[in-house]
Short mmCIF file of C-alpha atoms and ligand atoms in Angstrom, two decimals:
data_model
loop_
_atom_site.label_atom_id
_atom_site.label_comp_id
_atom_site.label_asym_id
_atom_site.label_seq_id
_atom_site.Cartn_x
_atom_site.Cartn_y
_atom_site.Cartn_z
CA MET A 262 10.24 -26.07 4.74
CA THR A 263 8.35 -24.62 1.81
CA ALA A 264 6.34 -21.52 2.60
CA ALA A 265 2.60 -21.28 2.04
CA PHE A 266 1.80 -18.32 -0.20
CA ILE A 267 -0.65 -15.81 1.27
CA ASN A 268 -3.25 -15.07 -1.38
CA GLY A 269 -3.67 -11.28 -1.20
CA THR A 270 -5.91 -11.24 -4.25
CA LYS A 271 -8.45 -13.53 -2.57
CA ILE A 272 -8.36 -11.70 0.77
CA ALA A 273 -8.74 -8.35 -1.02
CA GLU A 274 -11.80 -9.73 -2.85
CA ASP A 275 -13.35 -10.72 0.51
CA ILE A 276 -12.76 -7.20 1.85
CA LYS A 277 -14.24 -5.60 -1.27
CA ILE A 278 -17.40 -7.69 -0.82
CA GLU A 279 -17.65 -6.40 2.77
CA VAL A 280 -17.10 -2.81 1.60
CA ALA A 281 -19.76 -3.16 -1.14
CA ARG A 282 -22.20 -4.25 1.58
CA GLN A 283 -21.31 -1.18 3.68
CA VAL A 284 -21.80 1.06 0.64
CA LYS A 285 -25.26 -0.46 0.14
CA ASP A 286 -26.14 0.20 3.79
CA LEU A 287 -25.04 3.82 3.42
CA SER A 288 -27.05 4.27 0.24
CA ARG A 289 -30.19 3.33 2.20
CA ARG A 290 -29.39 6.37 4.35
CA GLY A 291 -28.97 8.55 1.28
CA VAL A 292 -25.16 8.59 1.36
CA GLN A 293 -22.82 7.64 -1.47
CA PRO A 294 -19.12 7.72 -0.50
CA GLY A 295 -16.98 9.59 -3.04
CA LEU A 296 -13.28 9.35 -3.86
CA ALA A 297 -11.21 11.83 -5.87
CA VAL A 298 -7.94 10.63 -7.34
CA VAL A 299 -5.50 13.22 -8.58
CA LEU A 300 -2.95 12.20 -11.20
CA VAL A 301 -0.20 14.65 -12.08
CA GLY A 302 1.62 13.95 -15.33
CA ASP A 303 1.34 10.91 -17.55
CA ASP A 304 3.54 8.23 -15.95
CA ALA A 305 2.19 4.94 -17.31
CA ALA A 306 2.38 2.98 -14.03
CA SER A 307 0.74 5.78 -12.00
CA SER A 308 -1.96 6.15 -14.63
CA ALA A 309 -2.67 2.39 -14.50
CA TYR A 310 -2.91 2.49 -10.67
CA VAL A 311 -5.28 5.46 -10.74
CA ASN A 312 -7.51 3.81 -13.36
CA LEU A 313 -7.64 0.64 -11.28
CA LYS A 314 -8.64 2.65 -8.20
CA ALA A 315 -11.45 4.37 -10.15
CA LYS A 316 -12.62 1.04 -11.62
CA THR A 317 -12.70 -0.58 -8.18
CA CYS A 318 -14.81 2.33 -6.86
CA GLU A 319 -17.28 1.72 -9.66
CA GLN A 320 -17.49 -2.00 -8.84
CA LEU A 321 -18.30 -1.26 -5.20
CA GLY A 322 -20.78 1.56 -5.78
CA ILE A 323 -18.44 4.34 -4.65
CA TYR A 324 -18.57 7.61 -6.60
CA SER A 325 -15.19 8.39 -8.13
CA ARG A 326 -13.69 11.36 -9.88
CA LYS A 327 -10.35 11.40 -11.65
CA LEU A 328 -8.43 14.64 -12.10
CA THR A 329 -5.62 14.57 -14.63
CA ILE A 330 -3.28 17.50 -14.27
CA PRO A 331 -0.30 18.41 -16.50
CA SER A 332 3.16 17.76 -15.06
CA THR A 333 3.97 21.46 -15.48
CA VAL A 334 1.59 22.36 -12.62
CA THR A 335 2.99 24.52 -9.81
CA THR A 336 2.62 23.71 -6.11
CA GLU A 337 0.18 26.63 -5.72
CA GLU A 338 -1.99 25.51 -8.63
CA LEU A 339 -2.14 21.94 -7.38
CA LEU A 340 -2.90 23.11 -3.85
CA TRP A 341 -5.80 25.12 -5.29
CA GLU A 342 -7.22 21.91 -6.87
CA VAL A 343 -6.82 20.03 -3.59
CA ARG A 344 -8.62 22.80 -1.69
CA LYS A 345 -11.51 22.69 -4.14
CA LEU A 346 -11.85 18.97 -3.37
CA ASN A 347 -11.64 19.71 0.37
CA ASP A 348 -14.71 21.96 -0.08
CA ASP A 349 -16.59 19.57 -2.37
CA ASP A 350 -19.40 17.84 -0.48
CA LYS A 351 -19.56 14.89 -2.93
CA ILE A 352 -15.97 13.99 -2.11
CA ASP A 353 -15.17 12.05 1.09
CA GLY A 354 -11.68 10.88 0.17
CA ILE A 355 -8.83 12.57 -1.68
CA LEU A 356 -5.83 10.68 -3.01
CA VAL A 357 -2.97 12.49 -4.71
CA GLN A 358 -1.07 9.81 -6.60
CA LEU A 359 2.65 9.74 -5.83
CA PRO A 360 5.30 10.35 -6.98
CA LEU A 361 4.72 14.01 -7.85
CA PRO A 362 6.99 15.86 -10.31
CA LYS A 363 10.17 17.11 -8.60
CA PRO A 364 9.35 20.87 -8.60
CA VAL A 365 6.06 20.29 -6.76
CA SER A 366 6.32 20.32 -2.96
CA LYS A 367 4.97 16.94 -1.89
CA HIS A 368 4.88 18.08 1.72
CA THR A 369 2.77 21.17 0.93
CA ILE A 370 0.30 19.15 -1.14
CA LEU A 371 -0.12 16.28 1.32
CA GLU A 372 -0.53 18.73 4.20
CA GLY A 373 -3.10 20.61 2.10
CA VAL A 374 -5.52 17.67 2.09
CA ASP A 375 -8.28 17.95 4.70
CA PRO A 376 -7.22 15.34 7.33
CA GLN A 377 -10.82 14.07 7.40
CA LYS A 378 -10.58 13.30 3.66
CA ASP A 379 -7.02 11.95 3.80
CA VAL A 380 -7.74 8.35 2.76
CA ASP A 381 -4.00 7.81 2.20
CA GLY A 382 -3.31 8.56 5.87
CA PHE A 383 -0.31 10.67 4.87
CA HIS A 384 -1.26 13.93 6.64
CA SER A 385 0.82 14.69 9.76
CA HIS A 386 -2.41 14.94 11.76
CA ASN A 387 -3.34 11.35 10.86
CA LEU A 388 0.16 9.90 11.25
CA GLY A 389 0.37 11.62 14.66
CA SER A 390 -3.02 10.28 15.69
CA LEU A 391 -1.93 6.78 14.66
CA LEU A 392 1.16 7.04 16.82
CA LEU A 393 -1.01 8.09 19.77
CA GLY A 394 -3.25 5.09 19.18
CA HIS A 395 -6.31 7.17 18.26
CA GLU A 396 -8.88 5.97 15.77
CA THR A 397 -7.90 7.65 12.51
CA LEU A 398 -7.32 7.25 8.76
CA VAL A 399 -4.26 5.03 8.32
CA ALA A 400 -2.10 4.48 5.22
CA CYS A 401 -3.55 1.75 3.02
CA THR A 402 -0.49 -0.45 2.48
CA PRO A 403 0.44 -1.00 6.16
CA LEU A 404 -3.24 -1.40 6.96
CA GLY A 405 -3.44 -4.05 4.24
CA VAL A 406 -0.45 -5.88 5.72
CA MET A 407 -2.18 -6.02 9.13
CA GLU A 408 -5.34 -7.36 7.51
CA LEU A 409 -3.31 -10.09 5.75
CA LEU A 410 -1.78 -11.10 9.09
CA TYR A 411 -5.15 -11.10 10.90
CA ARG A 412 -6.97 -13.01 8.19
CA THR A 413 -4.32 -15.72 7.91
CA GLY A 414 -4.31 -16.22 11.69
CA VAL A 415 -0.73 -15.08 12.30
CA GLU A 416 -0.18 -14.43 16.00
CA ILE A 417 1.06 -10.86 16.37
CA GLU A 418 0.88 -10.35 20.12
CA GLY A 419 4.28 -10.96 21.67
CA ALA A 420 5.89 -11.72 18.30
CA ASN A 421 9.16 -10.16 17.19
CA ALA A 422 8.22 -8.03 14.20
CA VAL A 423 10.93 -6.46 12.10
CA VAL A 424 10.09 -3.73 9.60
CA LEU A 425 12.75 -3.29 6.95
CA GLY A 426 12.37 0.29 5.66
CA ARG A 427 11.45 3.56 7.39
CA SER A 428 9.35 5.41 4.81
CA ASP A 429 6.56 7.77 5.87
CA ASP A 430 3.98 5.86 3.83
CA VAL A 431 4.85 2.28 4.85
CA GLY A 432 7.68 1.68 7.35
CA LYS A 433 6.69 4.21 10.01
CA PRO A 434 2.92 3.52 10.08
CA GLN A 435 3.60 -0.23 9.80
CA ALA A 436 5.76 -0.16 12.91
CA ALA A 437 3.09 1.80 14.81
CA LEU A 438 0.34 -0.65 13.82
CA LEU A 439 2.42 -3.69 14.81
CA MET A 440 3.34 -2.03 18.11
CA HIS A 441 -0.34 -1.33 18.88
CA ALA A 442 -1.06 -4.99 18.11
CA ASN A 443 1.43 -5.83 20.89
CA ALA A 444 4.33 -7.05 18.76
CA THR A 445 7.89 -6.21 19.79
CA VAL A 446 8.91 -4.01 16.91
CA THR A 447 12.29 -3.24 15.37
CA ILE A 448 12.67 -0.81 12.49
CA CYS A 449 15.78 -1.29 10.41
CA HIS A 450 17.03 0.28 7.20
CA SER A 451 19.93 0.62 4.78
CA LYS A 452 22.25 2.00 7.49
CA THR A 453 21.53 -0.72 10.05
CA ARG A 454 24.64 -2.65 11.06
CA ASN A 455 24.61 -6.37 10.31
CA LEU A 456 21.14 -6.24 8.78
CA PRO A 457 20.66 -10.02 8.32
CA LYS A 458 21.37 -10.57 12.01
CA VAL A 459 18.62 -8.08 12.92
CA THR A 460 16.04 -9.38 10.45
CA ARG A 461 16.77 -12.98 11.53
CA GLN A 462 15.20 -12.09 14.89
CA ALA A 463 11.85 -11.65 13.17
CA ASP A 464 8.87 -13.92 13.62
CA ILE A 465 7.16 -11.47 11.25
CA LEU A 466 9.33 -9.70 8.70
CA VAL A 467 7.88 -6.85 6.64
CA ALA A 468 10.15 -5.93 3.74
CA ALA A 469 9.46 -2.39 2.50
CA ILE A 470 12.83 -1.01 1.46
CA GLY A 471 12.34 -0.74 -2.30
CA LYS A 472 15.34 -2.81 -3.34
CA VAL A 473 14.71 -5.77 -5.55
CA ALA A 474 15.36 -9.19 -3.96
CA MET A 475 17.40 -7.67 -1.14
CA VAL A 476 15.98 -10.09 1.43
CA THR A 477 17.82 -13.33 0.82
CA GLN A 478 17.70 -16.60 2.74
CA ASP A 479 20.20 -15.44 5.37
CA PHE A 480 17.84 -12.57 6.34
CA VAL A 481 15.10 -14.95 7.42
CA LYS A 482 14.65 -17.13 10.50
CA PRO A 483 13.30 -20.57 9.60
CA GLY A 484 9.53 -20.54 10.06
CA ALA A 485 9.16 -16.75 9.88
CA VAL A 486 6.19 -15.04 8.20
CA VAL A 487 7.52 -12.80 5.44
CA ILE A 488 5.50 -9.95 3.96
CA ASP A 489 6.93 -8.55 0.76
CA VAL A 490 5.76 -4.96 0.20
CA GLY A 491 8.20 -4.26 -2.64
CA THR A 492 7.02 -3.54 -6.17
CA ASN A 493 10.12 -3.07 -8.25
CA LYS A 494 10.30 -3.06 -12.01
CA VAL A 495 12.85 -5.52 -13.42
CA ALA A 496 13.61 -4.71 -17.05
CA ASP A 497 16.94 -6.50 -17.46
CA ARG A 498 16.84 -9.96 -19.05
CA ALA A 499 19.74 -11.27 -16.93
CA ASP A 500 18.02 -10.08 -13.72
CA VAL A 501 14.78 -11.84 -14.71
CA GLN A 502 16.78 -15.03 -15.29
CA ARG A 503 18.59 -14.69 -11.95
CA LEU A 504 15.39 -14.01 -10.00
CA PHE A 505 12.88 -16.25 -11.70
CA GLY A 506 14.86 -18.88 -13.63
CA ASP A 507 12.68 -20.42 -16.32
CA ASP A 508 9.35 -19.38 -14.77
CA GLU A 509 7.11 -19.35 -17.85
CA VAL A 510 4.56 -16.83 -16.57
CA ARG A 511 7.27 -14.26 -15.80
CA TRP A 512 8.92 -14.70 -19.16
CA LYS A 513 5.60 -14.30 -20.94
CA ASP A 514 5.04 -11.04 -19.03
CA PHE A 515 8.56 -9.91 -19.81
CA GLU A 516 8.18 -10.53 -23.53
CA LYS A 517 4.81 -8.74 -23.55
CA ARG A 518 5.67 -5.64 -21.48
CA GLY A 519 9.45 -5.44 -21.43
CA TYR A 520 9.60 -5.73 -17.64
CA VAL A 521 8.28 -7.80 -14.72
CA TRP A 522 7.41 -6.90 -11.15
CA ALA A 523 9.60 -8.22 -8.36
CA GLY A 524 9.44 -7.70 -4.61
CA ASP A 525 12.07 -6.81 -2.01
CA VAL A 526 12.35 -10.51 -1.20
CA ASP A 527 14.28 -13.10 -3.19
CA GLN A 528 11.16 -15.24 -3.31
CA ARG A 529 12.68 -18.42 -4.77
CA ALA A 530 15.25 -18.62 -1.96
CA VAL A 531 13.13 -17.34 0.93
CA LYS A 532 10.20 -19.65 0.28
CA GLU A 533 12.50 -22.52 1.30
CA VAL A 534 12.83 -21.17 4.87
CA ALA A 535 9.75 -19.03 5.61
CA SER A 536 6.49 -20.54 6.85
CA MET A 537 4.36 -18.01 4.97
CA LEU A 538 5.18 -15.54 2.24
CA THR A 539 3.24 -12.98 0.20
CA PRO A 540 3.79 -13.22 -3.56
CA VAL A 541 4.55 -10.26 -5.85
CA PRO A 542 2.26 -9.54 -7.59
CA GLY A 543 -0.85 -10.84 -5.82
CA GLY A 544 0.15 -10.25 -2.19
CA VAL A 545 0.15 -6.79 -0.63
CA GLY A 546 -0.70 -4.90 -3.86
CA PRO A 547 -4.39 -5.87 -4.12
CA MET A 548 -4.78 -5.24 -0.39
CA THR A 549 -3.71 -1.61 -0.77
CA ILE A 550 -6.62 -0.92 -3.12
CA ALA A 551 -9.10 -2.83 -0.95
CA MET A 552 -8.03 -0.78 2.08
CA LEU A 553 -8.37 2.45 0.07
CA MET A 554 -11.99 1.51 -0.56
CA LYS A 555 -12.45 0.74 3.13
CA ASN A 556 -10.87 4.07 4.11
CA THR A 557 -13.16 5.95 1.71
CA VAL A 558 -16.25 4.44 3.36
CA LYS A 559 -14.77 5.17 6.79
CA ALA A 560 -14.08 8.81 5.80
CA ALA A 561 -17.65 9.15 4.53
CA ARG A 562 -19.02 7.83 7.82
CA ILE A 563 -16.81 10.06 9.98
CA ARG A 564 -17.44 13.22 7.95
CA ARG A 565 -21.19 12.67 8.04
CA GLY A 566 -21.22 11.75 11.72
CA LEU A 567 -22.51 8.20 11.10
N1 GUN B 826 1.84 5.60 -5.35
C1 GUN B 826 2.11 4.29 -5.13
N2 GUN B 826 1.37 3.83 -4.10
C2 GUN B 826 0.63 4.88 -3.64
C3 GUN B 826 -0.34 5.03 -2.60
O1 GUN B 826 -0.66 4.11 -1.85
N3 GUN B 826 -0.88 6.26 -2.46
C4 GUN B 826 -0.53 7.29 -3.26
N4 GUN B 826 -1.12 8.47 -3.05
N5 GUN B 826 0.36 7.19 -4.23
C5 GUN B 826 0.93 5.99 -4.43
#
C-alpha cells in the first residue's frame, strides 16, 4: 500500500476562506476581531511564525498587533504587558509565542492571559473545560488535526486512536478531542513499554513526541491513518540523506537554509504501510494557523456576546 498524502495546505486554505467570510459578517455588525501576538526575544523560527500569523490576519481582515519584547524581560514585566492586552478592547485573542526564555515563568504568563482571550487554549480554565466537554477555546494544533480527520472523511467513532506524546499543548488536548469524538484513546510516550506494539493498535496514530523520524514502519498497522505533528529541524547532512535520500526539493532547501524540516514519522518508510499520511511541511502546520484565525473569530464572538 502507498499512503495518500493529506493536503493540509489546501484544507487550511478552505478554512481561511470560511473565516474571511465570518470576518465580513462581523464587520457588518461593526466588529473587527483582533489578535495580539507577543514575541519574546529574537529566535528566527519564532519570529517567522509570528510574522506569518500577523500576515494571515491581514489577509482575512482580522486586526493584528505584534509586540516584540527583549529576551531580558522579567516574568513580572511580561505579565504586565499581557494584562494590558487583557484590558484592551480592540484585542480579542492573545498569543504568547513559545518557547519563552528560561528565566520567565511560562506557567505564570499563560495563566495570566484572560481565558476568554486565550486563543491558544493553554489556560488551565480552557484545558479543564475541554476535558469536561464544554464549549471552549481549544489549542490550535490538536483542533487542526481533528479538522484534517473530519475533512478527509476518516471515521473516528469507535476507532482506536493512539496519541504518541503527552504535552500540554498537543498530546493532552488531542486525546480529549478524540475521546469526545468517540474514539478509543490511548496516550503513550517515551516511557511506554513496547511502544511499537501499542502504536500498532492504532487505526488513527497521532505522532506528537518531538523526535525526528521516531515512528518507523513497525510502529504502524497496515492501513492506519497517520498524522505527523512533528516539526523538527534537521541540520546534519547525513541525517538528510538517511531520511530523504536524493529528494531534490529537500536538498535544495538544505543548501539554501542549512536545515530542513522533518516530522516525527519516518515518512519514506511509513507511507508504504499507512493508508493516509500528513506530509511535513504542508500537513498539520498550515492547519495550526488556520485554526488560530478561527479561534480569534470565536473569541471575538464570545466576548461580544454574539
Ligand atoms: N510555538 C510553536 N507553536 C506554537 C503555538 O501553537 N502557540 C504558541 N503560543 N507558541 C508556539
